[in-house]
């Protein structure tokens, strides 16, 4: 099993960040890479479509509003891994008006090495947190490498 974590601290209160990203169907609100999300099974499954038209289906595994955290698994996706479980958590930052966001995942590589799989998801998480920073700042999202 492999894993990776990306985190960032934002100059925004944790409750405000959670208000934006805490909904299981909220990825299109802050992550340009995922422009479409559709819920099914009573809100427990989301079908995401990325910018290239790729489909990712995820199941909500845990949700804790008080702890500002949720976890999901991949049901179907074009990623070379199995047993994927991701958690996104919004906590207090270094000051009351700051938030720390952590996005982590564990998975078993399938056809690629652990380092390559970890690098793939670390890039997704880091880019996602960069997009979140831009969304909260009110500016346009930055592309990779900007």
JSON list of C-alpha atoms in Angstrom, two decimals:
[
{"chain": "A", "resi": 1, "resn": "UNK", "atom": "CA", "xyz": [0.00, 0.00, 0.00]},
{"chain": "A", "resi": 2, "resn": "UNK", "atom": "CA", "xyz": [1.24, 3.48, -0.88]},
{"chain": "A", "resi": 3, "resn": "UNK", "atom": "CA", "xyz": [0.05, 6.92, 0.09]},
{"chain": "A", "resi": 4, "resn": "UNK", "atom": "CA", "xyz": [0.64, 10.62, -0.08]},
{"chain": "A", "resi": 5, "resn": "UNK", "atom": "CA", "xyz": [-0.49, 13.84, 1.59]},
{"chain": "A", "resi": 6, "resn": "UNK", "atom": "CA", "xyz": [-0.58, 17.44, 0.46]},
{"chain": "A", "resi": 7, "resn": "UNK", "atom": "CA", "xyz": [-1.48, 20.35, 2.71]},
{"chain": "A", "resi": 8, "resn": "UNK", "atom": "CA", "xyz": [-1.70, 24.10, 2.70]},
{"chain": "A", "resi": 9, "resn": "UNK", "atom": "CA", "xyz": [-2.47, 26.90, 5.12]},
{"chain": "A", "resi": 10, "resn": "UNK", "atom": "CA", "xyz": [-4.90, 29.55, 3.95]},
{"chain": "A", "resi": 11, "resn": "UNK", "atom": "CA", "xyz": [-5.58, 33.08, 5.26]},
{"chain": "A", "resi": 12, "resn": "UNK", "atom": "CA", "xyz": [-9.26, 32.20, 5.63]},
{"chain": "A", "resi": 13, "resn": "UNK", "atom": "CA", "xyz": [-11.17, 30.85, 8.67]},
{"chain": "A", "resi": 14, "resn": "UNK", "atom": "CA", "xyz": [-11.61, 27.06, 8.66]},
{"chain": "A", "resi": 15, "resn": "UNK", "atom": "CA", "xyz": [-15.42, 27.31, 8.72]},
{"chain": "A", "resi": 16, "resn": "UNK", "atom": "CA", "xyz": [-15.40, 29.38, 5.52]},
{"chain": "A", "resi": 17, "resn": "UNK", "atom": "CA", "xyz": [-13.13, 26.86, 3.76]},
{"chain": "A", "resi": 18, "resn": "UNK", "atom": "CA", "xyz": [-15.33, 23.96, 4.91]},
{"chain": "A", "resi": 19, "resn": "UNK", "atom": "CA", "xyz": [-18.41, 25.82, 3.67]},
{"chain": "A", "resi": 20, "resn": "UNK", "atom": "CA", "xyz": [-16.86, 25.80, 0.18]},
{"chain": "A", "resi": 21, "resn": "UNK", "atom": "CA", "xyz": [-15.30, 22.33, 0.02]},
{"chain": "A", "resi": 22, "resn": "UNK", "atom": "CA", "xyz": [-17.22, 20.31, 2.62]},
{"chain": "A", "resi": 23, "resn": "UNK", "atom": "CA", "xyz": [-20.03, 19.15, 0.37]},
{"chain": "A", "resi": 24, "resn": "UNK", "atom": "CA", "xyz": [-19.46, 15.80, -1.32]},
{"chain": "A", "resi": 25, "resn": "UNK", "atom": "CA", "xyz": [-20.82, 17.34, -4.55]},
{"chain": "A", "resi": 26, "resn": "UNK", "atom": "CA", "xyz": [-18.80, 20.59, -4.29]},
{"chain": "A", "resi": 27, "resn": "UNK", "atom": "CA", "xyz": [-15.67, 19.81, -6.33]},
{"chain": "A", "resi": 28, "resn": "UNK", "atom": "CA", "xyz": [-16.83, 21.86, -9.36]},
{"chain": "A", "resi": 29, "resn": "UNK", "atom": "CA", "xyz": [-17.20, 24.87, -7.04]},
{"chain": "A", "resi": 30, "resn": "UNK", "atom": "CA", "xyz": [-13.45, 25.07, -6.45]},
{"chain": "A", "resi": 31, "resn": "UNK", "atom": "CA", "xyz": [-11.61, 22.54, -8.63]},
{"chain": "A", "resi": 32, "resn": "UNK", "atom": "CA", "xyz": [-11.50, 23.52, -12.33]},
{"chain": "A", "resi": 33, "resn": "UNK", "atom": "CA", "xyz": [-10.18, 20.05, -13.25]},
{"chain": "A", "resi": 34, "resn": "UNK", "atom": "CA", "xyz": [-13.62, 18.66, -12.30]},
{"chain": "A", "resi": 35, "resn": "UNK", "atom": "CA", "xyz": [-16.30, 20.77, -14.01]},
{"chain": "A", "resi": 36, "resn": "UNK", "atom": "CA", "xyz": [-19.09, 18.21, -13.52]},
{"chain": "A", "resi": 37, "resn": "UNK", "atom": "CA", "xyz": [-20.32, 16.24, -10.50]},
{"chain": "A", "resi": 38, "resn": "UNK", "atom": "CA", "xyz": [-23.55, 14.29, -10.22]},
{"chain": "A", "resi": 39, "resn": "UNK", "atom": "CA", "xyz": [-24.80, 12.56, -7.07]},
{"chain": "A", "resi": 40, "resn": "UNK", "atom": "CA", "xyz": [-26.58, 9.20, -6.93]},
{"chain": "A", "resi": 41, "resn": "UNK", "atom": "CA", "xyz": [-27.50, 6.57, -4.36]},
{"chain": "A", "resi": 42, "resn": "UNK", "atom": "CA", "xyz": [-28.95, 9.19, -2.03]},
{"chain": "A", "resi": 43, "resn": "UNK", "atom": "CA", "xyz": [-25.85, 11.37, -2.19]},
{"chain": "A", "resi": 44, "resn": "UNK", "atom": "CA", "xyz": [-23.41, 8.58, -1.30]},
{"chain": "A", "resi": 45, "resn": "UNK", "atom": "CA", "xyz": [-21.91, 8.24, -4.81]},
{"chain": "A", "resi": 46, "resn": "UNK", "atom": "CA", "xyz": [-20.62, 10.99, -7.06]},
{"chain": "A", "resi": 47, "resn": "UNK", "atom": "CA", "xyz": [-19.85, 10.71, -10.74]},
{"chain": "A", "resi": 48, "resn": "UNK", "atom": "CA", "xyz": [-17.22, 13.22, -11.74]},
{"chain": "A", "resi": 49, "resn": "UNK", "atom": "CA", "xyz": [-16.22, 14.20, -15.26]},
{"chain": "A", "resi": 50, "resn": "UNK", "atom": "CA", "xyz": [-12.80, 15.79, -15.69]},
{"chain": "A", "resi": 51, "resn": "UNK", "atom": "CA", "xyz": [-11.78, 18.39, -18.28]},
{"chain": "A", "resi": 52, "resn": "UNK", "atom": "CA", "xyz": [-10.75, 15.68, -20.75]},
{"chain": "A", "resi": 53, "resn": "UNK", "atom": "CA", "xyz": [-14.09, 13.87, -20.41]},
{"chain": "A", "resi": 54, "resn": "UNK", "atom": "CA", "xyz": [-12.73, 11.10, -18.19]},
{"chain": "A", "resi": 55, "resn": "UNK", "atom": "CA", "xyz": [-15.21, 9.66, -15.69]},
{"chain": "A", "resi": 56, "resn": "UNK", "atom": "CA", "xyz": [-14.38, 9.06, -12.04]},
{"chain": "A", "resi": 57, "resn": "UNK", "atom": "CA", "xyz": [-16.95, 7.45, -9.74]},
{"chain": "A", "resi": 58, "resn": "UNK", "atom": "CA", "xyz": [-16.39, 7.79, -5.99]},
{"chain": "A", "resi": 59, "resn": "UNK", "atom": "CA", "xyz": [-18.26, 6.56, -2.93]},
{"chain": "A", "resi": 60, "resn": "UNK", "atom": "CA", "xyz": [-18.56, 8.59, 0.26]},
{"chain": "A", "resi": 61, "resn": "UNK", "atom": "CA", "xyz": [-17.12, 6.38, 3.00]},
{"chain": "A", "resi": 62, "resn": "UNK", "atom": "CA", "xyz": [-17.13, 8.76, 5.97]},
{"chain": "A", "resi": 63, "resn": "UNK", "atom": "CA", "xyz": [-18.38, 12.28, 6.68]},
{"chain": "A", "resi": 64, "resn": "UNK", "atom": "CA", "xyz": [-17.79, 14.25, 9.87]},
{"chain": "A", "resi": 65, "resn": "UNK", "atom": "CA", "xyz": [-19.13, 17.79, 9.71]},
{"chain": "A", "resi": 66, "resn": "UNK", "atom": "CA", "xyz": [-17.92, 18.65, 13.23]},
{"chain": "A", "resi": 67, "resn": "UNK", "atom": "CA", "xyz": [-14.37, 17.54, 12.38]},
{"chain": "A", "resi": 68, "resn": "UNK", "atom": "CA", "xyz": [-14.68, 19.12, 8.89]},
{"chain": "A", "resi": 69, "resn": "UNK", "atom": "CA", "xyz": [-13.57, 15.94, 7.14]},
{"chain": "A", "resi": 70, "resn": "UNK", "atom": "CA", "xyz": [-14.79, 13.39, 4.61]},
{"chain": "A", "resi": 71, "resn": "UNK", "atom": "CA", "xyz": [-13.34, 10.27, 3.01]},
{"chain": "A", "resi": 72, "resn": "UNK", "atom": "CA", "xyz": [-14.19, 8.59, -0.25]},
{"chain": "A", "resi": 73, "resn": "UNK", "atom": "CA", "xyz": [-13.14, 5.55, -2.23]},
{"chain": "A", "resi": 74, "resn": "UNK", "atom": "CA", "xyz": [-12.86, 5.11, -5.97]},
{"chain": "A", "resi": 75, "resn": "UNK", "atom": "CA", "xyz": [-15.46, 2.85, -7.56]},
{"chain": "A", "resi": 76, "resn": "UNK", "atom": "CA", "xyz": [-14.25, 3.46, -11.13]},
{"chain": "A", "resi": 77, "resn": "UNK", "atom": "CA", "xyz": [-11.50, 5.68, -12.54]},
{"chain": "A", "resi": 78, "resn": "UNK", "atom": "CA", "xyz": [-8.73, 5.75, -15.14]},
{"chain": "A", "resi": 79, "resn": "UNK", "atom": "CA", "xyz": [-6.04, 5.61, -12.45]},
{"chain": "A", "resi": 80, "resn": "UNK", "atom": "CA", "xyz": [-3.53, 2.73, -12.16]},
{"chain": "A", "resi": 81, "resn": "UNK", "atom": "CA", "xyz": [-4.40, 1.93, -8.54]},
{"chain": "A", "resi": 82, "resn": "UNK", "atom": "CA", "xyz": [-6.78, -0.21, -6.52]},
{"chain": "A", "resi": 83, "resn": "UNK", "atom": "CA", "xyz": [-8.02, 0.15, -2.95]},
{"chain": "A", "resi": 84, "resn": "UNK", "atom": "CA", "xyz": [-8.01, 3.95, -3.14]},
{"chain": "A", "resi": 85, "resn": "UNK", "atom": "CA", "xyz": [-9.21, 5.89, -0.09]},
{"chain": "A", "resi": 86, "resn": "UNK", "atom": "CA", "xyz": [-8.90, 9.68, 0.08]},
{"chain": "A", "resi": 87, "resn": "UNK", "atom": "CA", "xyz": [-9.58, 12.05, 2.96]},
{"chain": "A", "resi": 88, "resn": "UNK", "atom": "CA", "xyz": [-9.87, 15.82, 2.90]},
{"chain": "A", "resi": 89, "resn": "UNK", "atom": "CA", "xyz": [-9.80, 17.67, 6.22]},
{"chain": "A", "resi": 90, "resn": "UNK", "atom": "CA", "xyz": [-10.06, 21.36, 7.12]},
{"chain": "A", "resi": 91, "resn": "UNK", "atom": "CA", "xyz": [-8.55, 22.28, 10.46]},
{"chain": "A", "resi": 92, "resn": "UNK", "atom": "CA", "xyz": [-7.54, 25.39, 12.33]},
{"chain": "A", "resi": 93, "resn": "UNK", "atom": "CA", "xyz": [-4.41, 27.08, 11.04]},
{"chain": "A", "resi": 94, "resn": "UNK", "atom": "CA", "xyz": [-1.66, 28.86, 12.92]},
{"chain": "A", "resi": 95, "resn": "UNK", "atom": "CA", "xyz": [-4.06, 31.67, 13.87]},
{"chain": "A", "resi": 96, "resn": "UNK", "atom": "CA", "xyz": [-7.85, 31.87, 14.42]},
{"chain": "A", "resi": 97, "resn": "UNK", "atom": "CA", "xyz": [-8.43, 33.43, 11.00]},
{"chain": "A", "resi": 98, "resn": "UNK", "atom": "CA", "xyz": [-6.40, 30.78, 9.15]},
{"chain": "A", "resi": 99, "resn": "UNK", "atom": "CA", "xyz": [-7.21, 27.25, 8.00]},
{"chain": "A", "resi": 100, "resn": "UNK", "atom": "CA", "xyz": [-5.05, 24.23, 7.31]},
{"chain": "A", "resi": 101, "resn": "UNK", "atom": "CA", "xyz": [-6.34, 21.93, 4.58]},
{"chain": "A", "resi": 102, "resn": "UNK", "atom": "CA", "xyz": [-4.96, 18.41, 4.25]},
{"chain": "A", "resi": 103, "resn": "UNK", "atom": "CA", "xyz": [-5.75, 16.05, 1.36]},
{"chain": "A", "resi": 104, "resn": "UNK", "atom": "CA", "xyz": [-4.40, 12.54, 1.72]},
{"chain": "A", "resi": 105, "resn": "UNK", "atom": "CA", "xyz": [-4.85, 9.20, 0.07]},
{"chain": "A", "resi": 106, "resn": "UNK", "atom": "CA", "xyz": [-3.82, 5.57, 0.32]},
{"chain": "A", "resi": 107, "resn": "UNK", "atom": "CA", "xyz": [-3.88, 3.09, -2.56]},
{"chain": "A", "resi": 108, "resn": "UNK", "atom": "CA", "xyz": [-2.26, 0.01, -4.05]},
{"chain": "A", "resi": 109, "resn": "UNK", "atom": "CA", "xyz": [-0.41, 0.65, -7.32]},
{"chain": "A", "resi": 110, "resn": "UNK", "atom": "CA", "xyz": [-1.57, -1.50, -10.24]},
{"chain": "A", "resi": 111, "resn": "UNK", "atom": "CA", "xyz": [0.98, -1.77, -13.02]},
{"chain": "A", "resi": 112, "resn": "UNK", "atom": "CA", "xyz": [3.15, 1.11, -11.81]},
{"chain": "A", "resi": 113, "resn": "UNK", "atom": "CA", "xyz": [5.56, 1.59, -8.92]},
{"chain": "A", "resi": 114, "resn": "UNK", "atom": "CA", "xyz": [4.66, 3.00, -5.52]},
{"chain": "A", "resi": 115, "resn": "UNK", "atom": "CA", "xyz": [6.71, 6.16, -6.10]},
{"chain": "A", "resi": 116, "resn": "UNK", "atom": "CA", "xyz": [5.00, 6.81, -9.45]},
{"chain": "A", "resi": 117, "resn": "UNK", "atom": "CA", "xyz": [1.54, 6.28, -7.97]},
{"chain": "A", "resi": 118, "resn": "UNK", "atom": "CA", "xyz": [2.33, 8.53, -4.99]},
{"chain": "A", "resi": 119, "resn": "UNK", "atom": "CA", "xyz": [3.67, 11.23, -7.33]},
{"chain": "A", "resi": 120, "resn": "UNK", "atom": "CA", "xyz": [0.51, 11.04, -9.46]},
{"chain": "A", "resi": 121, "resn": "UNK", "atom": "CA", "xyz": [-1.84, 11.62, -6.54]},
{"chain": "A", "resi": 122, "resn": "UNK", "atom": "CA", "xyz": [0.44, 14.10, -4.80]},
{"chain": "A", "resi": 123, "resn": "UNK", "atom": "CA", "xyz": [0.32, 16.20, -7.98]},
{"chain": "A", "resi": 124, "resn": "UNK", "atom": "CA", "xyz": [-3.48, 15.96, -8.11]},
{"chain": "A", "resi": 125, "resn": "UNK", "atom": "CA", "xyz": [-3.81, 16.97, -4.46]},
{"chain": "A", "resi": 126, "resn": "UNK", "atom": "CA", "xyz": [-1.24, 19.79, -4.65]},
{"chain": "A", "resi": 127, "resn": "UNK", "atom": "CA", "xyz": [-2.83, 21.19, -7.84]},
{"chain": "A", "resi": 128, "resn": "UNK", "atom": "CA", "xyz": [-6.25, 20.92, -6.19]},
{"chain": "A", "resi": 129, "resn": "UNK", "atom": "CA", "xyz": [-5.10, 22.83, -3.12]},
{"chain": "A", "resi": 130, "resn": "UNK", "atom": "CA", "xyz": [-3.59, 25.47, -5.42]},
{"chain": "A", "resi": 131, "resn": "UNK", "atom": "CA", "xyz": [-6.97, 25.80, -7.16]},
{"chain": "A", "resi": 132, "resn": "UNK", "atom": "CA", "xyz": [-8.66, 26.07, -3.75]},
{"chain": "A", "resi": 133, "resn": "UNK", "atom": "CA", "xyz": [-6.29, 28.88, -2.80]},
{"chain": "A", "resi": 134, "resn": "UNK", "atom": "CA", "xyz": [-7.16, 30.72, -6.01]},
{"chain": "A", "resi": 135, "resn": "UNK", "atom": "CA", "xyz": [-10.91, 30.16, -5.53]},
{"chain": "A", "resi": 136, "resn": "UNK", "atom": "CA", "xyz": [-10.82, 31.59, -2.03]},
{"chain": "A", "resi": 137, "resn": "UNK", "atom": "CA", "xyz": [-8.73, 34.54, -3.21]},
{"chain": "A", "resi": 138, "resn": "UNK", "atom": "CA", "xyz": [-11.30, 35.28, -5.87]},
{"chain": "A", "resi": 139, "resn": "UNK", "atom": "CA", "xyz": [-8.78, 34.98, -8.69]},
{"chain": "A", "resi": 140, "resn": "UNK", "atom": "CA", "xyz": [-8.68, 32.69, -11.68]},
{"chain": "A", "resi": 141, "resn": "UNK", "atom": "CA", "xyz": [-7.34, 29.19, -11.03]},
{"chain": "A", "resi": 142, "resn": "UNK", "atom": "CA", "xyz": [-3.76, 28.64, -12.02]},
{"chain": "A", "resi": 143, "resn": "UNK", "atom": "CA", "xyz": [-2.77, 25.88, -14.38]},
{"chain": "A", "resi": 144, "resn": "UNK", "atom": "CA", "xyz": [-0.04, 23.34, -13.69]},
{"chain": "A", "resi": 145, "resn": "UNK", "atom": "CA", "xyz": [3.39, 24.90, -13.53]},
{"chain": "A", "resi": 146, "resn": "UNK", "atom": "CA", "xyz": [2.17, 28.48, -13.16]}
]
